[in-house]
Coordinates of C-alpha atoms and ligand atoms in Angstrom, one line a residue:
L1 CA 88.0 -14.2 70.2
Q2 CA 88.6 -16.6 67.0
Q3 CA 92.3 -16.3 68.0
D4 CA 91.8 -17.1 71.4
L5 CA 89.7 -20.1 70.5
L6 CA 92.9 -21.7 68.4
E7 CA 95.5 -21.1 71.1
L8 CA 93.2 -22.9 73.5
K9 CA 92.6 -25.6 71.7
D10 CA 95.7 -27.5 72.0
L11 CA 96.3 -26.5 75.7
P12 CA 95.1 -28.9 78.6
A13 CA 92.3 -28.2 80.9
E14 CA 94.5 -28.2 83.7
T15 CA 94.1 -25.8 86.9
Q16 CA 97.2 -23.9 88.4
D17 CA 97.7 -26.6 90.6
G18 CA 98.4 -29.2 88.0
H19 CA 95.0 -30.6 88.1
R20 CA 93.8 -32.2 84.8
I21 CA 90.0 -32.7 84.1
P22 CA 89.4 -33.6 80.8
L23 CA 86.5 -32.0 78.7
W24 CA 84.4 -33.8 76.7
V25 CA 81.7 -33.1 74.2
N26 CA 77.7 -33.8 74.0
T27 CA 76.8 -34.7 70.1
G28 CA 74.0 -35.4 68.5
L29 CA 74.7 -34.7 64.5
I30 CA 77.9 -35.0 62.4
T31 CA 78.4 -31.5 62.3
D32 CA 78.6 -31.3 66.5
A33 CA 81.1 -33.9 66.0
V34 CA 83.1 -31.6 63.7
R35 CA 83.0 -28.4 65.7
S36 CA 84.1 -30.3 68.8
L37 CA 87.4 -31.2 67.3
E38 CA 87.9 -27.7 66.2
R39 CA 87.6 -26.6 70.0
G40 CA 90.0 -29.3 71.4
A41 CA 87.5 -31.9 72.7
E42 CA 89.0 -35.0 74.1
G43 CA 86.2 -37.3 73.4
V44 CA 82.5 -37.7 73.6
G45 CA 80.7 -38.1 76.9
L46 CA 77.0 -38.3 75.6
Y47 CA 76.2 -38.9 72.1
R48 CA 72.3 -38.3 71.8
T49 CA 71.5 -41.3 69.6
E50 CA 67.9 -40.4 69.4
V51 CA 68.4 -37.4 67.3
P52 CA 69.5 -39.3 64.4
F53 CA 66.2 -41.1 65.2
M54 CA 64.3 -38.0 65.2
M55 CA 65.4 -37.2 61.6
K56 CA 63.8 -40.2 59.9
D57 CA 60.1 -41.2 59.5
R58 CA 60.7 -44.8 60.7
F59 CA 62.9 -46.5 62.7
P60 CA 66.4 -46.3 61.4
S61 CA 67.8 -50.2 60.1
E62 CA 70.7 -52.0 61.4
S63 CA 72.8 -50.8 58.8
E64 CA 71.5 -47.4 58.5
Q65 CA 72.5 -46.9 62.1
Q66 CA 75.9 -48.6 61.8
K67 CA 76.8 -46.2 59.0
I68 CA 75.8 -43.2 61.3
Y69 CA 77.4 -44.3 64.4
H70 CA 80.4 -45.4 62.4
Q71 CA 80.9 -41.6 61.5
Q72 CA 81.3 -40.3 64.9
L73 CA 83.3 -43.2 66.1
K74 CA 85.7 -42.5 63.1
T75 CA 85.7 -38.6 63.5
F76 CA 86.9 -39.2 67.1
A77 CA 89.2 -42.4 67.0
P78 CA 91.4 -42.9 69.1
N79 CA 89.3 -40.8 71.3
P80 CA 86.5 -42.4 73.2
V81 CA 82.5 -42.0 72.3
T82 CA 80.0 -42.6 74.3
M83 CA 76.9 -43.5 72.6
R84 CA 73.6 -43.3 74.6
T85 CA 70.7 -46.0 74.1
L86 CA 67.7 -44.6 72.8
D87 CA 66.3 -42.0 74.9
I88 CA 62.7 -41.3 73.9
G89 CA 59.7 -40.5 75.8
G90 CA 59.6 -37.7 78.3
D91 CA 60.4 -34.6 76.1
K92 CA 61.5 -36.6 73.0
A93 CA 59.2 -38.0 70.8
L94 CA 59.4 -39.9 67.7
T95 CA 56.4 -39.1 65.1
Y96 CA 56.4 -42.8 64.2
F97 CA 56.3 -43.8 67.8
P98 CA 54.0 -42.0 69.9
I99 CA 53.9 -42.1 73.2
E100 CA 50.9 -40.3 74.8
E101 CA 50.6 -40.6 78.8
A102 CA 49.3 -38.1 81.4
N103 CA 52.7 -37.8 83.1
P104 CA 55.5 -38.5 80.4
F105 CA 58.4 -37.4 82.7
L106 CA 57.1 -40.7 85.2
G107 CA 56.3 -42.5 82.4
W108 CA 57.7 -45.0 79.9
R109 CA 61.2 -43.2 79.1
G110 CA 64.6 -44.3 78.0
I111 CA 65.8 -47.6 79.3
R112 CA 62.2 -48.4 80.1
V113 CA 61.0 -48.1 76.4
T114 CA 64.1 -50.3 75.4
L115 CA 63.5 -52.8 77.7
D116 CA 60.1 -53.4 76.8
H117 CA 61.3 -53.6 73.3
P118 CA 64.3 -55.8 73.3
E119 CA 64.0 -55.7 69.3
I120 CA 64.7 -52.3 69.1
F121 CA 67.6 -52.3 71.9
L122 CA 69.5 -55.5 70.3
V123 CA 69.3 -54.2 66.6
Q124 CA 70.7 -50.4 68.2
I125 CA 73.7 -52.6 70.3
R126 CA 74.4 -54.4 67.0
A127 CA 74.6 -51.4 64.9
M128 CA 77.1 -49.5 67.9
L129 CA 79.3 -53.1 67.8
R130 CA 79.7 -53.2 64.4
A131 CA 80.5 -49.6 63.7
S132 CA 83.0 -49.8 66.3
E133 CA 85.0 -52.8 64.7
G134 CA 88.1 -52.0 64.2
L135 CA 88.0 -48.2 66.1
D136 CA 87.7 -49.7 69.7
N137 CA 86.5 -46.2 71.0
L138 CA 83.0 -46.9 71.7
R139 CA 81.4 -46.7 74.8
I140 CA 77.8 -47.6 75.7
M141 CA 75.8 -45.6 78.3
L142 CA 72.3 -46.4 79.7
P143 CA 69.6 -43.7 80.0
M144 CA 66.8 -43.9 83.1
I145 CA 68.4 -46.1 85.2
S146 CA 66.2 -46.3 88.5
S147 CA 67.1 -50.3 89.5
V148 CA 69.7 -52.3 89.5
N149 CA 67.4 -54.9 87.7
E150 CA 67.3 -52.8 84.8
V151 CA 71.2 -52.7 84.8
D152 CA 71.3 -56.6 84.5
E153 CA 68.8 -56.9 82.5
A154 CA 70.4 -54.6 79.7
L155 CA 73.8 -55.9 80.3
H156 CA 72.5 -59.5 79.7
L157 CA 71.0 -58.2 75.9
I158 CA 74.5 -56.2 75.3
Y159 CA 76.4 -59.5 75.8
R160 CA 73.9 -61.4 74.0
A161 CA 74.6 -58.8 71.1
H162 CA 78.2 -59.0 71.3
A163 CA 78.0 -62.9 71.7
E164 CA 75.8 -63.4 68.2
L165 CA 78.5 -61.0 66.5
L166 CA 81.5 -63.1 67.4
E167 CA 79.6 -66.0 66.1
E168 CA 79.1 -64.5 63.0
D169 CA 83.0 -63.9 62.6
F170 CA 82.8 -60.0 63.7
D171 CA 85.7 -58.8 65.3
I172 CA 84.6 -56.6 68.0
V173 CA 85.8 -55.9 71.5
M174 CA 83.5 -55.8 74.0
P175 CA 83.1 -52.0 75.1
D176 CA 83.0 -50.4 78.3
V177 CA 79.5 -50.0 79.7
G178 CA 78.0 -47.1 81.8
V179 CA 74.7 -45.9 83.4
M180 CA 73.4 -42.1 83.8
I181 CA 72.7 -41.2 87.1
E182 CA 69.4 -39.0 86.8
V183 CA 66.8 -40.6 88.9
P184 CA 67.1 -39.9 92.5
A185 CA 66.8 -43.3 93.4
A186 CA 69.9 -44.1 91.5
V187 CA 71.9 -41.6 93.7
Y188 CA 71.3 -44.0 96.6
Q189 CA 72.6 -46.8 94.9
I190 CA 75.8 -45.8 93.6
R191 CA 77.6 -48.5 94.8
E192 CA 75.5 -51.3 93.8
L193 CA 75.3 -49.6 90.2
A194 CA 79.4 -48.8 89.9
A195 CA 79.8 -52.9 91.0
R196 CA 78.0 -53.8 87.6
V197 CA 79.6 -51.1 85.2
D198 CA 82.4 -49.4 83.8
F199 CA 81.7 -45.8 84.5
L200 CA 78.8 -43.5 85.6
S201 CA 77.6 -40.2 84.3
V202 CA 75.3 -37.6 86.2
G203 CA 72.3 -36.3 83.9
S204 CA 72.2 -33.2 85.7
N205 CA 69.2 -31.7 83.5
D206 CA 67.2 -34.9 84.4
L207 CA 68.3 -35.2 88.1
T208 CA 67.9 -31.8 88.7
Q209 CA 64.1 -32.0 87.7
Y210 CA 63.4 -34.8 89.6
L211 CA 64.7 -33.7 92.7
L212 CA 63.1 -30.4 92.7
A213 CA 59.8 -31.9 91.0
V214 CA 60.1 -29.2 88.7
D215 CA 59.5 -29.8 84.9
R216 CA 62.6 -28.6 82.9
N217 CA 60.7 -27.2 79.8
N218 CA 58.0 -25.4 81.6
P219 CA 58.3 -21.8 81.9
R220 CA 55.6 -21.1 84.6
V221 CA 57.8 -23.0 86.7
A222 CA 61.2 -22.2 85.3
D223 CA 62.3 -19.9 88.6
L224 CA 62.0 -23.0 90.8
Y225 CA 64.7 -25.0 88.3
Q226 CA 67.7 -24.0 90.4
A227 CA 70.9 -26.2 88.9
F228 CA 72.8 -24.6 92.3
H229 CA 69.8 -25.7 94.8
P230 CA 71.6 -26.6 97.8
A231 CA 69.8 -30.3 97.6
V232 CA 71.1 -30.7 94.2
L233 CA 74.6 -30.2 95.1
S234 CA 74.3 -32.1 98.2
A235 CA 73.3 -35.2 95.6
L236 CA 76.1 -34.3 93.3
S237 CA 78.5 -34.3 96.0
M238 CA 77.5 -37.8 97.7
I239 CA 77.3 -39.2 93.8
A240 CA 80.9 -38.2 93.5
R241 CA 82.1 -39.6 96.8
D242 CA 80.2 -42.9 96.4
A243 CA 81.6 -43.4 93.1
K244 CA 85.3 -42.9 94.2
A245 CA 84.9 -45.2 97.2
S246 CA 83.8 -47.9 94.7
D247 CA 86.8 -46.9 91.9
T248 CA 84.5 -46.2 89.4
P249 CA 85.1 -43.0 86.9
V250 CA 82.2 -40.6 87.5
S251 CA 81.4 -37.7 85.0
V252 CA 78.9 -35.0 84.7
C253 CA 77.1 -34.8 81.3
G254 CA 74.3 -32.3 82.0
E255 CA 74.1 -28.8 81.4
M256 CA 76.0 -27.7 84.8
A257 CA 79.0 -29.1 83.5
G258 CA 79.0 -26.7 80.6
S259 CA 78.5 -23.8 82.6
P260 CA 81.8 -22.4 84.2
L261 CA 80.4 -22.1 87.5
G262 CA 78.9 -25.7 87.7
A263 CA 82.3 -26.7 86.4
V264 CA 84.2 -25.2 88.9
L265 CA 82.4 -27.0 91.5
L266 CA 82.3 -30.1 89.8
M267 CA 85.8 -30.5 89.4
A268 CA 86.2 -29.3 93.5
M269 CA 83.6 -32.4 94.0
G270 CA 86.1 -34.6 92.3
Y271 CA 84.7 -35.6 89.1
D272 CA 86.9 -37.2 86.9
M273 CA 85.5 -35.7 83.6
L274 CA 83.0 -33.0 82.2
S275 CA 81.2 -33.4 79.0
M276 CA 79.4 -30.5 77.5
N277 CA 77.8 -28.6 74.4
A278 CA 81.3 -27.7 72.2
T279 CA 80.0 -24.3 72.5
N280 CA 80.8 -23.7 76.0
L281 CA 83.9 -25.9 75.8
P282 CA 86.5 -23.0 75.4
K283 CA 84.8 -21.1 78.1
V284 CA 84.8 -23.8 80.5
K285 CA 88.7 -24.7 80.1
S286 CA 89.9 -21.1 80.3
V287 CA 88.3 -20.7 83.7
L288 CA 89.6 -24.1 85.2
R289 CA 93.1 -22.9 83.8
G290 CA 92.7 -20.0 85.8
I291 CA 92.1 -21.5 89.2
S292 CA 93.9 -23.8 91.3
Q293 CA 91.8 -26.9 92.4
R294 CA 92.9 -26.1 96.0
W295 CA 91.0 -22.9 95.6
A296 CA 87.9 -24.5 94.1
Q297 CA 87.6 -26.6 97.3
Q298 CA 87.8 -23.8 99.6
L299 CA 84.9 -22.2 97.4
L300 CA 82.8 -25.7 97.4
E301 CA 83.2 -25.9 100.9
E302 CA 82.1 -22.5 101.7
V303 CA 79.0 -23.1 99.3
M304 CA 77.7 -26.3 101.2
Q305 CA 77.1 -24.4 103.7
I306 CA 74.9 -21.9 102.2
D307 CA 71.2 -22.6 102.3
S308 CA 70.0 -20.6 99.1
A309 CA 70.7 -21.5 95.3
P310 CA 70.8 -17.4 94.5
I311 CA 73.2 -16.8 97.4
I312 CA 75.3 -20.0 96.3
V313 CA 75.2 -18.4 92.8
S314 CA 76.0 -14.9 93.6
T315 CA 78.9 -16.5 96.2
I316 CA 80.6 -18.3 93.5
Q317 CA 80.6 -15.3 90.7
L318 CA 82.0 -13.1 93.1
S319 CA 84.7 -15.6 94.1
L320 CA 85.5 -16.1 90.6
E321 CA 85.6 -12.6 89.7
K322 CA 87.5 -11.6 92.8
A323 CA 90.3 -14.4 91.3
G324 CA 89.9 -12.7 88.2
Ligands
LIG1 C1 70.6 -35.1 81.6 O1 69.3 -35.5 81.4 O2 71.3 -34.3 82.3 C2 70.8 -35.3 80.2 C3 72.5 -35.4 79.9 O3 70.4 -36.2 79.3 P1 69.2 -35.4 78.3 O4 69.5 -33.8 78.8 O5 69.4 -35.6 76.9 O6 67.9 -35.7 79.2
LIG2 MG1 68.4 -37.1 81.0

């Protein structure tokens, strides 16, 4: 396996008919970044900034954050690193900032927390921007967006932080800013969101949980959490279509992108890039290299006619096996 991994590392993620789809990675720790490079990642599609926050017993200062972010950016430069702003609440807790709610997944999560605490948001954005000085490979991504107002508010704060830094004589370029599509409402506003930002990225973990009303971490309903539920596939396909129509790059950074079956369908739907755990990258790459885009599109057409998740999964599995 080690030899296979090495051989795959420098080969492009390209289908038999020459369609290239960049494979990026999801990171949290610096060790993830190093492992990702060994596996030939072309960028970071999701850096979960809550991970370094969880390892402290208080909010990290601007300069502490800057150091941590700089490490990520430098490790991947000149390739892009997509830093998601603090996504706490729901299943992600900070001991020093407890949030107690009856319905945490429908409560104070992600962008909702940081827009209510602009001081936390601004410190983080300043740290990201300062960390990117001279590297220019930063992208900023906003989690849990459910309305354009949140995007406008967040963009306003990002511009403000950037303007402040320029006034303080830093030489920092304005990074691309994108939003996560992980709340069902956002699926119906792709064009409006795309008009405001540089890229979109689907958080299929949360999107699936919210579309199906199934807690992604509750073992009792684990059987109902179906990544290949026809409604989920229909939403994913709509997102890709509307993003294309808006000329805005769209990727997937949820677990689905890191499963070979999911990656095949997402590539066929027209997603521009897939971001996954480094562990899954070689497997996904080798599967994509073994098929043609044309073949995957025919499979997608067939699968979109099926009304049950288990049958969808077995259909994709059988087709992949037949294709060798
Ligand atoms: C997602 O929701 O799909 C996602 C990528 O973010 P997280 O798993 O960190 O919520
Ligand atoms: Mg999420």
